[in-house]
Short mmCIF file of C-alpha atoms in Angstrom, two decimals:
data_model
loop_
_atom_site.label_atom_id
_atom_site.label_comp_id
_atom_site.label_asym_id
_atom_site.label_seq_id
_atom_site.Cartn_x
_atom_site.Cartn_y
_atom_site.Cartn_z
CA UNK A 1 22.80 20.23 -14.85
CA UNK A 2 22.03 23.58 -16.36
CA UNK A 3 18.37 23.61 -17.37
CA UNK A 4 18.15 27.25 -18.19
CA UNK A 5 21.27 27.61 -20.38
CA UNK A 6 22.99 30.06 -18.06
CA UNK A 7 20.01 31.86 -16.77
CA UNK A 8 18.75 31.59 -13.20
CA UNK A 9 15.38 29.78 -12.87
CA UNK A 10 14.18 32.51 -10.38
CA UNK A 11 15.03 35.21 -12.90
CA UNK A 12 12.69 34.06 -15.48
CA UNK A 13 9.33 36.02 -15.43
CA UNK A 14 6.19 34.33 -14.09
CA UNK A 15 3.37 33.60 -16.53
CA UNK A 16 0.58 36.20 -16.75
CA UNK A 17 -2.97 35.10 -16.06
CA UNK A 18 -3.80 35.32 -19.79
CA UNK A 19 -0.70 33.35 -20.69
CA UNK A 20 -1.73 30.58 -18.18
CA UNK A 21 -5.15 30.52 -19.65
CA UNK A 22 -3.61 30.09 -23.13
CA UNK A 23 -1.48 27.34 -21.84
CA UNK A 24 -4.45 25.45 -20.28
CA UNK A 25 -6.23 25.72 -23.58
CA UNK A 26 -3.18 24.22 -25.42
CA UNK A 27 -3.03 21.46 -22.80
CA UNK A 28 -6.82 20.65 -23.41
CA UNK A 29 -6.49 20.74 -27.16
CA UNK A 30 -6.86 17.45 -29.04
CA UNK A 31 -3.77 15.81 -30.33
CA UNK A 32 -5.28 14.58 -33.45
CA UNK A 33 -6.03 17.14 -36.15
CA UNK A 34 -5.91 17.74 -39.87
CA UNK A 35 -2.70 18.83 -41.49
CA UNK A 36 -2.52 22.67 -41.91
CA UNK A 37 -2.42 22.52 -45.74
CA UNK A 38 -5.48 20.15 -46.08
CA UNK A 39 -8.94 21.86 -46.43
CA UNK A 40 -11.41 20.55 -44.00
CA UNK A 41 -14.76 18.82 -45.04
CA UNK A 42 -17.62 17.06 -43.27
CA UNK A 43 -16.16 13.66 -44.02
CA UNK A 44 -12.64 14.56 -43.03
CA UNK A 45 -13.79 16.18 -39.73
CA UNK A 46 -15.81 12.88 -38.85
CA UNK A 47 -12.58 10.87 -39.61
CA UNK A 48 -10.68 13.25 -37.23
CA UNK A 49 -13.21 12.56 -34.49
CA UNK A 50 -12.97 8.81 -35.21
CA UNK A 51 -9.12 8.98 -34.97
CA UNK A 52 -9.34 10.81 -31.71
CA UNK A 53 -11.69 8.04 -30.26
CA UNK A 54 -9.13 5.39 -31.34
CA UNK A 55 -6.25 7.32 -29.85
CA UNK A 56 -8.10 7.73 -26.51
CA UNK A 57 -8.79 3.89 -26.69
CA UNK A 58 -5.10 3.12 -26.76
CA UNK A 59 -4.89 3.24 -23.02
CA UNK A 60 -7.52 2.43 -20.31
CA UNK A 61 -9.65 5.29 -18.87
CA UNK A 62 -7.83 5.01 -15.41
CA UNK A 63 -4.50 5.26 -17.22
CA UNK A 64 -5.49 8.33 -19.15
CA UNK A 65 -6.85 10.03 -15.87
CA UNK A 66 -3.64 9.26 -14.23
CA UNK A 67 -1.53 10.69 -17.10
CA UNK A 68 -3.74 13.87 -17.14
CA UNK A 69 -3.02 14.33 -13.44
CA UNK A 70 0.74 13.70 -13.95
CA UNK A 71 0.82 16.44 -16.66
CA UNK A 72 -1.18 18.87 -14.52
CA UNK A 73 1.23 18.37 -11.58
CA UNK A 74 4.38 18.79 -13.74
CA UNK A 75 2.94 21.86 -15.52
CA UNK A 76 2.11 23.57 -12.10
CA UNK A 77 5.59 22.57 -10.79
CA UNK A 78 7.20 24.25 -13.83
CA UNK A 79 5.01 27.40 -13.35
CA UNK A 80 6.09 27.68 -9.66
CA UNK A 81 9.82 27.37 -10.77
CA UNK A 82 9.31 29.95 -13.47
CA UNK A 83 9.88 27.50 -16.24
CA UNK A 84 7.90 26.25 -19.25
CA UNK A 85 6.66 22.58 -19.62
CA UNK A 86 7.08 22.84 -23.38
CA UNK A 87 9.17 21.94 -25.16
CA UNK A 88 10.58 18.99 -23.02
CA UNK A 89 13.80 19.77 -21.08
CA UNK A 90 15.65 16.78 -19.78
CA UNK A 91 17.37 19.01 -17.27
CA UNK A 92 14.20 20.34 -15.90
CA UNK A 93 12.63 16.88 -15.71
CA UNK A 94 15.62 15.59 -13.81
CA UNK A 95 15.16 18.22 -11.24
CA UNK A 96 11.41 17.43 -11.18
CA UNK A 97 12.12 13.79 -10.28
CA UNK A 98 14.61 14.78 -7.59
CA UNK A 99 11.96 16.99 -6.08
CA UNK A 100 9.41 14.20 -6.07
CA UNK A 101 11.93 12.01 -4.21
CA UNK A 102 12.71 14.40 -1.71
CA UNK A 103 9.65 16.67 -0.91
CA UNK A 104 6.93 18.26 -2.64
CA UNK A 105 6.83 22.06 -3.04
CA UNK A 106 3.26 22.19 -4.26
CA UNK A 107 1.42 21.89 -1.09
CA UNK A 108 2.05 23.23 2.36
CA UNK A 109 0.45 20.24 4.08
CA UNK A 110 2.64 17.89 5.89
CA UNK A 111 1.20 14.77 4.38
CA UNK A 112 1.79 16.13 0.80
CA UNK A 113 5.40 16.86 1.60
CA UNK A 114 6.35 13.06 1.89
CA UNK A 115 8.53 11.70 -0.90
CA UNK A 116 6.85 9.76 -3.48
CA UNK A 117 7.59 5.98 -3.92
CA UNK A 118 9.94 4.83 -6.62
CA UNK A 119 7.10 3.23 -8.44
CA UNK A 120 5.01 6.31 -8.38
CA UNK A 121 7.97 8.44 -9.62
CA UNK A 122 8.51 5.99 -12.55
CA UNK A 123 4.80 6.18 -13.40
CA UNK A 124 4.89 9.98 -13.32
CA UNK A 125 7.75 9.80 -15.75
CA UNK A 126 5.84 7.46 -18.14
CA UNK A 127 2.84 9.88 -17.83
CA UNK A 128 5.08 12.76 -18.91
CA UNK A 129 6.48 10.90 -21.86
CA UNK A 130 2.81 9.95 -23.11
CA UNK A 131 1.74 13.48 -22.67
CA UNK A 132 4.71 14.84 -24.70
CA UNK A 133 3.94 12.24 -27.39
CA UNK A 134 0.46 13.48 -27.66
CA UNK A 135 1.87 17.11 -28.18
CA UNK A 136 4.17 16.10 -30.94
CA UNK A 137 7.38 15.94 -28.73
CA UNK A 138 9.67 13.08 -27.89
CA UNK A 139 10.89 12.70 -24.40
CA UNK A 140 14.31 10.80 -24.26
CA UNK A 141 14.19 8.79 -21.06
CA UNK A 142 17.81 7.60 -21.59
CA UNK A 143 18.98 11.18 -21.51
CA UNK A 144 21.61 11.31 -18.80
CA UNK A 145 19.91 14.28 -16.91
CA UNK A 146 16.88 11.96 -16.52
CA UNK A 147 18.37 8.37 -16.53
CA UNK A 148 21.10 9.13 -13.94
CA UNK A 149 18.75 10.80 -11.51
CA UNK A 150 16.26 8.06 -11.81
CA UNK A 151 18.92 5.44 -11.22
CA UNK A 152 20.12 7.24 -8.17
CA UNK A 153 16.58 7.61 -6.82
CA UNK A 154 16.08 3.86 -7.35
CA UNK A 155 19.38 2.97 -5.74
CA UNK A 156 18.73 5.05 -2.70
CA UNK A 157 14.92 4.74 -2.13
CA UNK A 158 13.79 1.48 -3.71
CA UNK A 159 11.87 -0.82 -1.46
CA UNK A 160 10.31 -4.29 -2.06
CA UNK A 161 6.81 -3.93 -3.56
CA UNK A 162 3.96 -3.72 -1.03
CA UNK A 163 1.65 -6.72 -1.94
CA UNK A 164 -2.00 -6.88 -1.11
CA UNK A 165 -3.05 -9.81 0.84
CA UNK A 166 -4.32 -12.87 -1.04
CA UNK A 167 -8.00 -14.04 -0.58
CA UNK A 168 -7.69 -17.71 -0.02
CA UNK A 169 -10.34 -20.43 -0.66
CA UNK A 170 -11.63 -20.42 2.89
CA UNK A 171 -11.70 -16.58 2.71
CA UNK A 172 -13.79 -16.31 -0.49
CA UNK A 173 -16.34 -18.90 0.88
CA UNK A 174 -16.67 -16.88 4.22
CA UNK A 175 -17.18 -13.61 2.15
CA UNK A 176 -19.89 -14.94 -0.17
CA UNK A 177 -21.57 -16.55 2.94
CA UNK A 178 -22.08 -12.77 4.27
CA UNK A 179 -24.18 -11.92 1.07
CA UNK A 180 -28.00 -12.12 1.10
CA UNK A 181 -29.83 -13.91 -1.67
CA UNK A 182 -31.56 -10.77 -2.90
CA UNK A 183 -30.69 -9.14 -6.26
CA UNK A 184 -27.65 -7.21 -4.97
CA UNK A 185 -26.41 -10.20 -3.19
CA UNK A 186 -26.74 -12.41 -6.26
CA UNK A 187 -24.73 -9.89 -8.35
CA UNK A 188 -21.98 -9.33 -5.70
CA UNK A 189 -21.74 -13.21 -5.12
CA UNK A 190 -21.25 -13.76 -8.94
CA UNK A 191 -18.61 -10.80 -9.00
CA UNK A 192 -16.64 -12.37 -6.13
CA UNK A 193 -16.71 -16.10 -7.23
CA UNK A 194 -16.05 -15.28 -10.97
CA UNK A 195 -13.26 -12.81 -10.17
CA UNK A 196 -11.60 -15.38 -7.90
CA UNK A 197 -11.99 -18.31 -10.14
CA UNK A 198 -11.04 -16.51 -13.26
CA UNK A 199 -8.10 -14.60 -11.65
CA UNK A 200 -9.61 -11.47 -13.16
CA UNK A 201 -8.68 -7.81 -12.65
CA UNK A 202 -11.56 -5.70 -11.36
CA UNK A 203 -11.72 -3.79 -14.61
CA UNK A 204 -11.98 -7.03 -16.38
CA UNK A 205 -14.91 -8.26 -14.31
CA UNK A 206 -16.86 -5.13 -14.93
CA UNK A 207 -16.20 -4.68 -18.69
CA UNK A 208 -17.77 -8.06 -19.50
CA UNK A 209 -20.84 -8.08 -21.96
CA UNK A 210 -23.30 -10.88 -22.39
CA UNK A 211 -22.40 -11.38 -26.04
CA UNK A 212 -19.67 -10.20 -28.38
CA UNK A 213 -20.15 -6.53 -29.59
CA UNK A 214 -23.12 -5.75 -27.33
CA UNK A 215 -21.64 -2.34 -26.49
CA UNK A 216 -18.83 -0.13 -27.86
CA UNK A 217 -16.92 -0.06 -24.45
CA UNK A 218 -17.00 -3.78 -24.05
CA UNK A 219 -13.86 -5.47 -22.62
CA UNK A 220 -15.06 -9.01 -23.46
CA UNK A 221 -17.99 -11.41 -23.36
CA UNK A 222 -19.05 -14.65 -21.88
CA UNK A 223 -20.29 -18.06 -23.18
CA UNK A 224 -21.78 -20.38 -20.65
CA UNK A 225 -21.55 -24.09 -21.39
CA UNK A 226 -22.49 -27.35 -19.71
CA UNK A 227 -19.25 -27.72 -17.75
CA UNK A 228 -17.83 -24.23 -17.69
CA UNK A 229 -17.91 -20.64 -18.77
CA UNK A 230 -15.68 -19.19 -21.33
CA UNK A 231 -14.54 -15.65 -21.07
CA UNK A 232 -13.03 -13.79 -23.90
CA UNK A 233 -11.21 -10.67 -22.60
CA UNK A 234 -9.52 -7.72 -24.03
CA UNK A 235 -6.81 -7.59 -21.32
CA UNK A 236 -3.65 -5.47 -20.73
CA UNK A 237 -1.49 -8.01 -22.59
CA UNK A 238 -4.14 -8.47 -25.52
CA UNK A 239 -7.01 -10.77 -26.13
CA UNK A 240 -7.16 -13.91 -24.12
CA UNK A 241 -9.60 -16.72 -23.21
CA UNK A 242 -10.36 -17.66 -19.63
CA UNK A 243 -12.04 -20.93 -18.70
CA UNK A 244 -13.90 -20.94 -15.45
CA UNK A 245 -15.01 -24.48 -14.49
CA UNK A 246 -18.20 -25.36 -12.46
CA UNK A 247 -17.50 -25.85 -8.78
CA UNK A 248 -18.24 -28.92 -6.62
CA UNK A 249 -21.11 -27.21 -4.86
CA UNK A 250 -23.70 -24.54 -5.98
CA UNK A 251 -22.86 -22.20 -3.13
CA UNK A 252 -19.23 -22.11 -4.38
CA UNK A 253 -19.74 -22.39 -8.06
CA UNK A 254 -18.85 -19.25 -10.02
CA UNK A 255 -20.78 -20.43 -13.08
CA UNK A 256 -24.01 -21.18 -11.20
CA UNK A 257 -23.67 -17.68 -9.44
CA UNK A 258 -23.36 -16.12 -12.81
CA UNK A 259 -26.43 -17.91 -14.20
CA UNK A 260 -28.43 -17.06 -11.11
CA UNK A 261 -27.65 -13.33 -11.40
CA UNK A 262 -28.33 -13.19 -15.14
CA UNK A 263 -31.65 -14.99 -14.66
CA UNK A 264 -33.13 -13.02 -11.73
CA UNK A 265 -31.75 -9.60 -13.07
CA UNK A 266 -33.20 -10.45 -16.56
CA UNK A 267 -30.05 -9.59 -18.36
CA UNK A 268 -29.65 -11.03 -21.80
CA UNK A 269 -27.95 -8.20 -23.48
CA UNK A 270 -25.30 -5.50 -22.69
CA UNK A 271 -23.18 -5.28 -19.56
CA UNK A 272 -23.13 -8.30 -17.24
CA UNK A 273 -22.64 -6.43 -14.10
CA UNK A 274 -24.77 -3.41 -13.68
CA UNK A 275 -26.29 -1.12 -10.95
CA UNK A 276 -29.57 -1.85 -9.14
CA UNK A 277 -32.47 0.25 -8.34
CA UNK A 278 -32.76 1.77 -4.93
CA UNK A 279 -35.49 -0.69 -3.90
CA UNK A 280 -33.14 -3.42 -4.77
CA UNK A 281 -35.63 -5.21 -7.14
CA UNK A 282 -34.52 -4.13 -10.70
CA UNK A 283 -31.34 -4.22 -12.59
CA UNK A 284 -30.38 -0.94 -14.32
CA UNK A 285 -28.75 -0.61 -17.76
CA UNK A 286 -25.57 1.30 -16.57
CA UNK A 287 -22.37 -0.79 -16.19
CA UNK A 288 -20.86 -0.95 -12.69
CA UNK A 289 -17.56 0.94 -12.01
CA UNK A 290 -14.55 -1.14 -11.12
CA UNK A 291 -14.40 0.72 -7.92
CA UNK A 292 -17.56 -1.26 -6.83
CA UNK A 293 -15.39 -4.55 -6.94
CA UNK A 294 -12.76 -2.98 -4.57
CA UNK A 295 -15.37 -1.64 -2.16
CA UNK A 296 -17.21 -5.00 -2.27
CA UNK A 297 -14.01 -6.94 -1.39
CA UNK A 298 -13.26 -4.61 1.59
CA UNK A 299 -16.84 -4.75 2.88
CA UNK A 300 -17.11 -8.58 2.79
CA UNK A 301 -13.66 -9.00 4.22
CA UNK A 302 -14.73 -7.02 7.23
CA UNK A 303 -18.23 -8.75 7.42
CA UNK A 304 -16.61 -12.20 7.24
CA UNK A 305 -14.11 -11.44 10.04
CA UNK A 306 -11.00 -12.10 7.98
CA UNK A 307 -7.90 -11.13 9.97
CA UNK A 308 -10.08 -9.91 12.69
CA UNK A 309 -7.12 -9.88 15.08
CA UNK A 310 -5.98 -6.65 13.36
CA UNK A 311 -7.52 -3.09 13.52
CA UNK A 312 -10.09 -2.28 10.98
CA UNK A 313 -8.07 0.29 9.18
CA UNK A 314 -5.12 -2.22 8.77
CA UNK A 315 -7.42 -4.88 7.39
CA UNK A 316 -8.96 -2.56 4.86
CA UNK A 317 -5.50 -1.52 3.64
CA UNK A 318 -4.49 -5.19 3.25
CA UNK A 319 -7.08 -6.16 0.62
CA UNK A 320 -7.82 -4.86 -2.83
CA UNK A 321 -9.11 -5.94 -6.25
CA UNK A 322 -5.81 -7.67 -6.73
CA UNK A 323 -6.41 -9.90 -3.82
CA UNK A 324 -8.73 -12.02 -5.91
CA UNK A 325 -5.94 -12.84 -8.58
CA UNK A 326 -3.43 -13.39 -5.76
CA UNK A 327 -5.88 -15.66 -4.05
CA UNK A 328 -6.24 -17.93 -7.15
CA UNK A 329 -2.44 -17.94 -7.71
CA UNK A 330 -1.83 -18.93 -4.05
CA UNK A 331 -4.62 -21.39 -3.62
CA UNK A 332 -4.60 -23.44 -6.91
CA UNK A 333 -2.64 -26.55 -6.26
CA UNK A 334 -1.90 -27.16 -9.92
CA UNK A 335 1.22 -26.72 -12.22
CA UNK A 336 2.41 -23.22 -12.20
CA UNK A 337 1.99 -22.93 -16.06
CA UNK A 338 -1.84 -23.36 -15.78
CA UNK A 339 -2.05 -20.54 -13.20
CA UNK A 340 0.18 -18.34 -15.56
CA UNK A 341 -2.16 -19.01 -18.49
CA UNK A 342 -5.25 -18.17 -16.31
CA UNK A 343 -3.85 -14.86 -15.22
CA UNK A 344 -2.61 -14.03 -18.56
CA UNK A 345 0.92 -13.42 -17.51
CA UNK A 346 3.78 -13.44 -20.16
CA UNK A 347 6.34 -14.85 -17.67
CA UNK A 348 6.42 -17.45 -14.88
CA UNK A 349 8.26 -14.77 -12.64
CA UNK A 350 5.27 -12.54 -12.87
CA UNK A 351 3.00 -15.30 -11.70
CA UNK A 352 5.27 -16.13 -8.69
CA UNK A 353 4.93 -12.47 -7.50
CA UNK A 354 1.17 -13.37 -6.97
CA UNK A 355 1.71 -16.59 -5.20
CA UNK A 356 1.73 -15.66 -1.50
CA UNK A 357 1.50 -19.16 -0.14
CA UNK A 358 3.22 -21.43 -2.67
CA UNK A 359 5.76 -24.00 -1.50
CA UNK A 360 8.94 -22.13 -2.37
CA UNK A 361 11.10 -25.04 -1.23
CA UNK A 362 9.22 -27.79 -3.04
CA UNK A 363 12.61 -28.44 -4.91
CA UNK A 364 15.51 -28.32 -2.26
CA UNK A 365 18.67 -27.49 -4.48
CA UNK A 366 20.78 -27.78 -1.33
CA UNK A 367 20.07 -31.66 -0.93
CA UNK A 368 19.91 -32.12 -4.65
CA UNK A 369 23.53 -30.65 -4.74
CA UNK A 370 24.56 -33.25 -2.27
CA UNK A 371 24.57 -31.35 1.06
#
């Protein structure tokens, strides 16, 4: 690879402070704008703002934050190498990926010098492709300088994915049993049971509204019926409906827990899951952050004594928001296609990745083949 067309990278002049400031301004500039030959007007300017809002809605907030960090990291790496991040150079990006897989030159700390995982490197590359697209460039990921380096990284460093522990039926019952019956307890009980029974992502849980179109940032809404609750979700794979049936007992029924929370919190409009006042007696209007779900799971796992034979640090690392989805997939003794539909997976293979405790040898092909 020859990323500098015969010139040594170290021979290229470093950016001045003013040039770096200009570059940062370019990086922060909005990608949606009027063509240069079109005169602006109040109505057109408003349409530009609207188009920018739609562009930002094309990806989740967490994804956009990750992509912004990816670009900042790559731009800093380029500056340290005396290179420019724009326009895209497949040769430089190939070197960047190789650096990520070996060691980081951006920090003197020992922990930061560890090679990144293959999945993180792949995500970084996706972030760069997205950022280049927003700036009017196309990054060809199939270019040999990128594709061959990435293929080599995957061949040499790829490892099986680290899966979070599934929260099984007995676990979720023990976790909700640790919660009090005050307002925060009612809310958190509804979050755990609804997330578990619906096989929901933590972002899907907190994005729910009471009704359709209650708020602009809504990710779905609920309909409570006699025998079940119907959730309409704007999920990663598109809109889907999730049915959550009533449980056999009130203490384990997700629909009953949801009704109790909405009733005592006096919520009949807007976000379903919100913050609570400091005295614990009044529901606020602001929607919960999805990090609350992750913290709630870890806290109740500890309080319930799940996997208590392990050190606390290991137990906290084993469970996350995805543990609820994995728990439903692993505990539901039904045909696999029903679990696939509930989780919103496009393939049965993806659903099987979530099934930690399924009977993998229910069909014995060895004996079926006559051995």
